[in-house]
């Protein structure tokens, strides 16, 4: 059932955005435990990098992160808390949780992850993020673009609204998250800095994506920006700095 949904959603997405996948991404239906193990491995690799260790050391000395390292587990718990699917860019595979909640929201979640698969084919996201690994501000800007585009696609599938009529998405999403205390316990328990670093790409990135959609007459405008991603979070937060440079 989920695999069938994945294929029909891919077809719908290609029609909606007038795009085509060079190679259809693989799809695997997995258990919650399997996807948690995948996230644990991904987080462990990130935390083992010299870039992550250096940044955390600075933040610990500044007093914005606890010195006991508990925020590392908090990051994993936030990622695993509500995940229904993710895109493995190493194997070009959509991992979808075999869960009734996913079945009920399948199209929007699958559309989000398919967008990441499409981005990977257009931009080579693995290579892109690896190149900017030592520039955390540029890395965050790139993540904001990628997650913002995918989240806007997900929102359009979930609510079937005219995106041109929407106001700030960041405020809307932040308000929705504040009302989901029971479902987002790990997020609300995490250190404030970890919270903000985690949600920035989704909140501010979706505002960026919405502006691109409005200013460029729909989804077609994203192709131009795939070739010229924002270089700083300043460009994400102050869109005139970004649009004036592209």
mmCIF file of C-alpha atoms in Angstrom, residues 2-237:
data_model
loop_
_atom_site.group_PDB
_atom_site.id
_atom_site.type_symbol
_atom_site.label_atom_id
_atom_site.label_comp_id
_atom_site.label_asym_id
_atom_site.label_seq_id
_atom_site.Cartn_x
_atom_site.Cartn_y
_atom_site.Cartn_z
ATOM 1 C CA UNK A 2 2.772 2.442 0.947
ATOM 2 C CA UNK A 3 4.896 1.415 -2.047
ATOM 3 C CA UNK A 4 1.950 2.025 -4.348
ATOM 4 C CA UNK A 5 1.423 5.445 -2.777
ATOM 5 C CA UNK A 6 5.084 6.263 -3.342
ATOM 6 C CA UNK A 7 4.853 5.554 -7.064
ATOM 7 C CA UNK A 8 1.599 7.446 -7.597
ATOM 8 C CA UNK A 9 2.910 10.409 -5.588
ATOM 9 C CA UNK A 10 6.054 10.486 -7.708
ATOM 10 C CA UNK A 11 3.936 10.678 -10.848
ATOM 11 C CA UNK A 12 1.767 13.408 -9.320
ATOM 12 C CA UNK A 13 4.818 15.390 -8.212
ATOM 13 C CA UNK A 14 6.390 15.233 -11.658
ATOM 14 C CA UNK A 15 3.138 16.512 -13.163
ATOM 15 C CA UNK A 16 2.640 19.227 -10.537
ATOM 16 C CA UNK A 17 6.157 20.634 -10.942
ATOM 17 C CA UNK A 18 6.740 19.709 -14.597
ATOM 18 C CA UNK A 19 9.878 17.770 -13.668
ATOM 19 C CA UNK A 20 11.177 14.273 -14.285
ATOM 20 C CA UNK A 21 13.491 12.121 -12.233
ATOM 21 C CA UNK A 22 16.550 10.995 -14.149
ATOM 22 C CA UNK A 23 16.350 7.746 -12.215
ATOM 23 C CA UNK A 24 13.323 6.856 -10.076
ATOM 24 C CA UNK A 25 14.497 6.715 -6.450
ATOM 25 C CA UNK A 26 14.285 3.375 -4.702
ATOM 26 C CA UNK A 27 11.690 2.971 -1.958
ATOM 27 C CA UNK A 28 11.989 0.787 1.152
ATOM 28 C CA UNK A 29 9.312 0.266 3.802
ATOM 29 C CA UNK A 30 10.988 -0.097 7.199
ATOM 30 C CA UNK A 31 10.071 -0.379 10.870
ATOM 31 C CA UNK A 32 10.429 2.446 13.382
ATOM 32 C CA UNK A 33 13.389 0.617 14.910
ATOM 33 C CA UNK A 34 15.128 0.369 11.543
ATOM 34 C CA UNK A 35 14.715 4.053 10.767
ATOM 35 C CA UNK A 36 15.925 4.958 14.261
ATOM 36 C CA UNK A 37 19.072 2.887 13.685
ATOM 37 C CA UNK A 38 19.596 4.705 10.403
ATOM 38 C CA UNK A 39 19.269 8.077 12.160
ATOM 39 C CA UNK A 40 21.590 6.949 14.972
ATOM 40 C CA UNK A 41 24.257 6.058 12.425
ATOM 41 C CA UNK A 42 23.805 9.366 10.598
ATOM 42 C CA UNK A 43 23.995 11.403 13.823
ATOM 43 C CA UNK A 44 27.016 9.412 15.045
ATOM 44 C CA UNK A 45 28.881 10.126 11.797
ATOM 45 C CA UNK A 46 28.060 13.820 12.040
ATOM 46 C CA UNK A 47 29.094 14.059 15.689
ATOM 47 C CA UNK A 48 32.346 12.263 14.999
ATOM 48 C CA UNK A 49 33.398 14.853 12.440
ATOM 49 C CA UNK A 50 36.072 17.384 13.471
ATOM 50 C CA UNK A 51 33.786 20.214 12.338
ATOM 51 C CA UNK A 52 30.998 19.189 14.731
ATOM 52 C CA UNK A 53 33.405 18.616 17.624
ATOM 53 C CA UNK A 54 35.022 22.026 17.136
ATOM 54 C CA UNK A 55 31.679 23.846 17.008
ATOM 55 C CA UNK A 56 30.363 22.060 20.093
ATOM 56 C CA UNK A 57 33.526 22.794 22.036
ATOM 57 C CA UNK A 58 33.136 26.507 21.349
ATOM 58 C CA UNK A 59 29.444 26.435 22.314
ATOM 59 C CA UNK A 60 30.234 24.585 25.548
ATOM 60 C CA UNK A 61 32.854 27.195 26.478
ATOM 61 C CA UNK A 62 30.356 29.968 25.726
ATOM 62 C CA UNK A 63 27.871 28.292 28.043
ATOM 63 C CA UNK A 64 25.094 27.840 25.478
ATOM 64 C CA UNK A 65 25.453 24.046 25.478
ATOM 65 C CA UNK A 66 25.859 21.801 28.529
ATOM 66 C CA UNK A 67 29.320 20.296 29.006
ATOM 67 C CA UNK A 68 27.956 16.817 29.716
ATOM 68 C CA UNK A 69 27.220 16.192 26.037
ATOM 69 C CA UNK A 70 23.544 15.448 26.732
ATOM 70 C CA UNK A 71 22.528 17.629 23.784
ATOM 71 C CA UNK A 72 23.857 14.964 21.425
ATOM 72 C CA UNK A 73 21.253 12.478 22.594
ATOM 73 C CA UNK A 74 18.672 15.274 22.524
ATOM 74 C CA UNK A 75 19.437 15.842 18.837
ATOM 75 C CA UNK A 76 18.851 12.176 18.047
ATOM 76 C CA UNK A 77 15.594 12.119 20.010
ATOM 77 C CA UNK A 78 14.341 15.196 18.134
ATOM 78 C CA UNK A 79 15.086 13.596 14.786
ATOM 79 C CA UNK A 80 13.494 10.266 15.697
ATOM 80 C CA UNK A 81 10.505 11.710 17.555
ATOM 81 C CA UNK A 82 8.022 12.111 14.715
ATOM 82 C CA UNK A 83 9.893 10.896 11.648
ATOM 83 C CA UNK A 84 7.707 8.968 9.233
ATOM 84 C CA UNK A 85 10.223 8.873 6.441
ATOM 85 C CA UNK A 86 13.589 10.128 5.244
ATOM 86 C CA UNK A 87 15.751 10.131 2.159
ATOM 87 C CA UNK A 88 19.050 8.257 2.223
ATOM 88 C CA UNK A 89 21.200 10.226 -0.202
ATOM 89 C CA UNK A 90 23.964 7.618 -0.053
ATOM 90 C CA UNK A 91 21.788 4.904 -1.610
ATOM 91 C CA UNK A 92 19.179 7.119 -3.321
ATOM 92 C CA UNK A 93 16.435 5.433 -1.311
ATOM 93 C CA UNK A 94 13.270 6.700 0.357
ATOM 94 C CA UNK A 95 12.882 5.051 3.760
ATOM 95 C CA UNK A 96 9.217 5.018 4.782
ATOM 96 C CA UNK A 97 7.941 3.798 8.149
ATOM 97 C CA UNK A 98 5.367 1.027 8.094
ATOM 98 C CA UNK A 99 2.901 2.884 10.295
ATOM 99 C CA UNK A 100 -0.794 3.724 10.099
ATOM 100 C CA UNK A 101 0.000 7.429 10.598
ATOM 101 C CA UNK A 102 2.132 7.377 7.455
ATOM 102 C CA UNK A 103 -0.714 5.782 5.514
ATOM 103 C CA UNK A 104 -3.012 8.619 6.594
ATOM 104 C CA UNK A 105 -0.505 11.326 5.602
ATOM 105 C CA UNK A 106 1.354 9.360 2.965
ATOM 106 C CA UNK A 107 1.207 11.748 0.017
ATOM 107 C CA UNK A 108 2.546 14.799 1.869
ATOM 108 C CA UNK A 109 5.370 12.921 3.627
ATOM 109 C CA UNK A 110 6.388 11.030 0.501
ATOM 110 C CA UNK A 111 6.273 14.261 -1.542
ATOM 111 C CA UNK A 112 8.666 15.873 0.963
ATOM 112 C CA UNK A 113 11.178 13.026 0.675
ATOM 113 C CA UNK A 114 10.779 12.763 -3.096
ATOM 114 C CA UNK A 115 11.675 16.450 -3.292
ATOM 115 C CA UNK A 116 14.951 15.656 -1.542
ATOM 116 C CA UNK A 117 15.574 12.859 -4.041
ATOM 117 C CA UNK A 118 14.929 15.270 -6.912
ATOM 118 C CA UNK A 119 17.201 17.897 -5.349
ATOM 119 C CA UNK A 120 19.950 15.305 -5.040
ATOM 120 C CA UNK A 121 19.725 14.504 -8.729
ATOM 121 C CA UNK A 122 19.685 18.191 -9.699
ATOM 122 C CA UNK A 123 22.251 19.566 -7.251
ATOM 123 C CA UNK A 124 24.215 16.582 -5.866
ATOM 124 C CA UNK A 125 23.349 17.450 -2.284
ATOM 125 C CA UNK A 126 25.939 15.069 -0.812
ATOM 126 C CA UNK A 127 28.769 16.849 -2.600
ATOM 127 C CA UNK A 128 27.278 20.278 -1.950
ATOM 128 C CA UNK A 129 26.954 19.836 1.812
ATOM 129 C CA UNK A 130 30.375 18.205 2.043
ATOM 130 C CA UNK A 131 32.021 21.196 0.330
ATOM 131 C CA UNK A 132 30.548 23.638 2.854
ATOM 132 C CA UNK A 133 31.147 21.471 5.942
ATOM 133 C CA UNK A 134 33.675 23.899 7.429
ATOM 134 C CA UNK A 135 31.502 26.946 6.797
ATOM 135 C CA UNK A 136 28.617 26.365 9.187
ATOM 136 C CA UNK A 137 26.717 29.492 8.136
ATOM 137 C CA UNK A 138 26.780 28.613 4.440
ATOM 138 C CA UNK A 139 25.932 25.003 5.330
ATOM 139 C CA UNK A 140 22.888 26.168 7.314
ATOM 140 C CA UNK A 141 21.804 28.390 4.400
ATOM 141 C CA UNK A 142 21.975 25.450 2.005
ATOM 142 C CA UNK A 143 20.024 23.237 4.408
ATOM 143 C CA UNK A 144 17.397 25.960 4.735
ATOM 144 C CA UNK A 145 16.918 26.068 0.972
ATOM 145 C CA UNK A 146 16.677 22.282 0.661
ATOM 146 C CA UNK A 147 14.359 21.729 3.629
ATOM 147 C CA UNK A 148 12.312 24.816 2.808
ATOM 148 C CA UNK A 149 11.512 23.639 -0.707
ATOM 149 C CA UNK A 150 10.628 20.136 0.521
ATOM 150 C CA UNK A 151 8.478 21.450 3.382
ATOM 151 C CA UNK A 152 6.567 23.794 1.080
ATOM 152 C CA UNK A 153 5.833 20.871 -1.235
ATOM 153 C CA UNK A 154 4.664 18.852 1.769
ATOM 154 C CA UNK A 155 2.448 21.709 2.968
ATOM 155 C CA UNK A 156 0.816 22.059 -0.452
ATOM 156 C CA UNK A 157 0.026 18.334 -0.513
ATOM 157 C CA UNK A 158 -1.271 18.318 3.050
ATOM 158 C CA UNK A 159 -3.588 21.333 2.865
ATOM 159 C CA UNK A 160 -4.281 21.785 -0.879
ATOM 160 C CA UNK A 161 -4.156 25.579 -0.665
ATOM 161 C CA UNK A 162 -3.181 28.303 -3.091
ATOM 162 C CA UNK A 163 0.368 29.043 -1.949
ATOM 163 C CA UNK A 164 0.170 32.573 -3.341
ATOM 164 C CA UNK A 165 -2.360 33.452 -0.623
ATOM 165 C CA UNK A 166 -0.185 32.343 2.303
ATOM 166 C CA UNK A 167 1.528 34.823 4.666
ATOM 167 C CA UNK A 168 4.748 34.040 6.552
ATOM 168 C CA UNK A 169 5.222 30.295 6.755
ATOM 169 C CA UNK A 170 7.775 30.525 9.565
ATOM 170 C CA UNK A 171 5.248 32.064 11.963
ATOM 171 C CA UNK A 172 2.564 29.567 10.955
ATOM 172 C CA UNK A 173 4.816 26.553 11.431
ATOM 173 C CA UNK A 174 6.298 27.800 14.703
ATOM 174 C CA UNK A 175 2.792 28.321 16.113
ATOM 175 C CA UNK A 176 1.790 24.823 15.013
ATOM 176 C CA UNK A 177 4.878 23.359 16.688
ATOM 177 C CA UNK A 178 4.160 25.187 19.943
ATOM 178 C CA UNK A 179 0.743 23.542 20.038
ATOM 179 C CA UNK A 180 2.191 20.043 19.618
ATOM 180 C CA UNK A 181 3.814 19.745 23.054
ATOM 181 C CA UNK A 182 2.831 16.100 23.518
ATOM 182 C CA UNK A 183 4.070 15.017 20.093
ATOM 183 C CA UNK A 184 7.266 17.092 20.226
ATOM 184 C CA UNK A 185 8.455 16.408 23.764
ATOM 185 C CA UNK A 186 12.094 15.865 22.767
ATOM 186 C CA UNK A 187 12.191 19.128 20.832
ATOM 187 C CA UNK A 188 10.835 21.197 23.699
ATOM 188 C CA UNK A 189 13.190 19.531 26.223
ATOM 189 C CA UNK A 190 16.336 20.148 24.158
ATOM 190 C CA UNK A 191 18.697 23.085 24.835
ATOM 191 C CA UNK A 192 17.411 26.258 23.180
ATOM 192 C CA UNK A 193 20.358 26.467 20.785
ATOM 193 C CA UNK A 194 19.812 22.892 19.593
ATOM 194 C CA UNK A 195 16.110 23.644 19.117
ATOM 195 C CA UNK A 196 16.812 26.684 16.969
ATOM 196 C CA UNK A 197 19.513 24.984 14.900
ATOM 197 C CA UNK A 198 17.156 22.096 14.283
ATOM 198 C CA UNK A 199 14.085 24.095 13.239
ATOM 199 C CA UNK A 200 15.788 26.949 11.332
ATOM 200 C CA UNK A 201 15.994 25.120 7.981
ATOM 201 C CA UNK A 202 12.331 24.166 8.174
ATOM 202 C CA UNK A 203 10.890 27.470 9.400
ATOM 203 C CA UNK A 204 13.004 30.134 7.733
ATOM 204 C CA UNK A 205 13.701 27.862 4.795
ATOM 205 C CA UNK A 206 9.994 27.476 4.066
ATOM 206 C CA UNK A 207 9.577 31.259 4.106
ATOM 207 C CA UNK A 208 12.393 31.453 1.560
ATOM 208 C CA UNK A 209 10.749 28.769 -0.583
ATOM 209 C CA UNK A 210 7.387 30.521 -0.427
ATOM 210 C CA UNK A 211 8.975 33.777 -1.603
ATOM 211 C CA UNK A 212 10.645 31.983 -4.508
ATOM 212 C CA UNK A 213 7.290 30.416 -5.411
ATOM 213 C CA UNK A 214 5.464 33.767 -5.351
ATOM 214 C CA UNK A 215 8.103 35.816 -7.153
ATOM 215 C CA UNK A 216 8.757 33.277 -9.892
ATOM 216 C CA UNK A 217 5.220 32.201 -10.756
ATOM 217 C CA UNK A 218 5.169 28.794 -9.161
ATOM 218 C CA UNK A 219 7.416 25.771 -8.967
ATOM 219 C CA UNK A 220 9.303 26.390 -12.198
ATOM 220 C CA UNK A 221 11.235 29.230 -10.589
ATOM 221 C CA UNK A 222 13.125 26.840 -8.310
ATOM 222 C CA UNK A 223 15.229 25.505 -11.178
ATOM 223 C CA UNK A 224 17.074 28.808 -11.449
ATOM 224 C CA UNK A 225 17.817 28.870 -7.734
ATOM 225 C CA UNK A 226 19.030 25.264 -7.709
ATOM 226 C CA UNK A 227 22.039 26.622 -9.577
ATOM 227 C CA UNK A 228 22.558 29.536 -7.186
ATOM 228 C CA UNK A 229 21.763 28.622 -3.601
ATOM 229 C CA UNK A 230 21.961 31.161 -0.746
ATOM 230 C CA UNK A 231 25.473 31.579 0.597
ATOM 231 C CA UNK A 232 24.617 32.750 4.106
ATOM 232 C CA UNK A 233 21.806 32.737 6.645
ATOM 233 C CA UNK A 234 21.671 36.510 6.157
ATOM 234 C CA UNK A 235 20.420 35.850 2.633
ATOM 235 C CA UNK A 236 17.831 33.423 4.020
ATOM 236 C CA UNK A 237 16.571 35.916 6.606
#
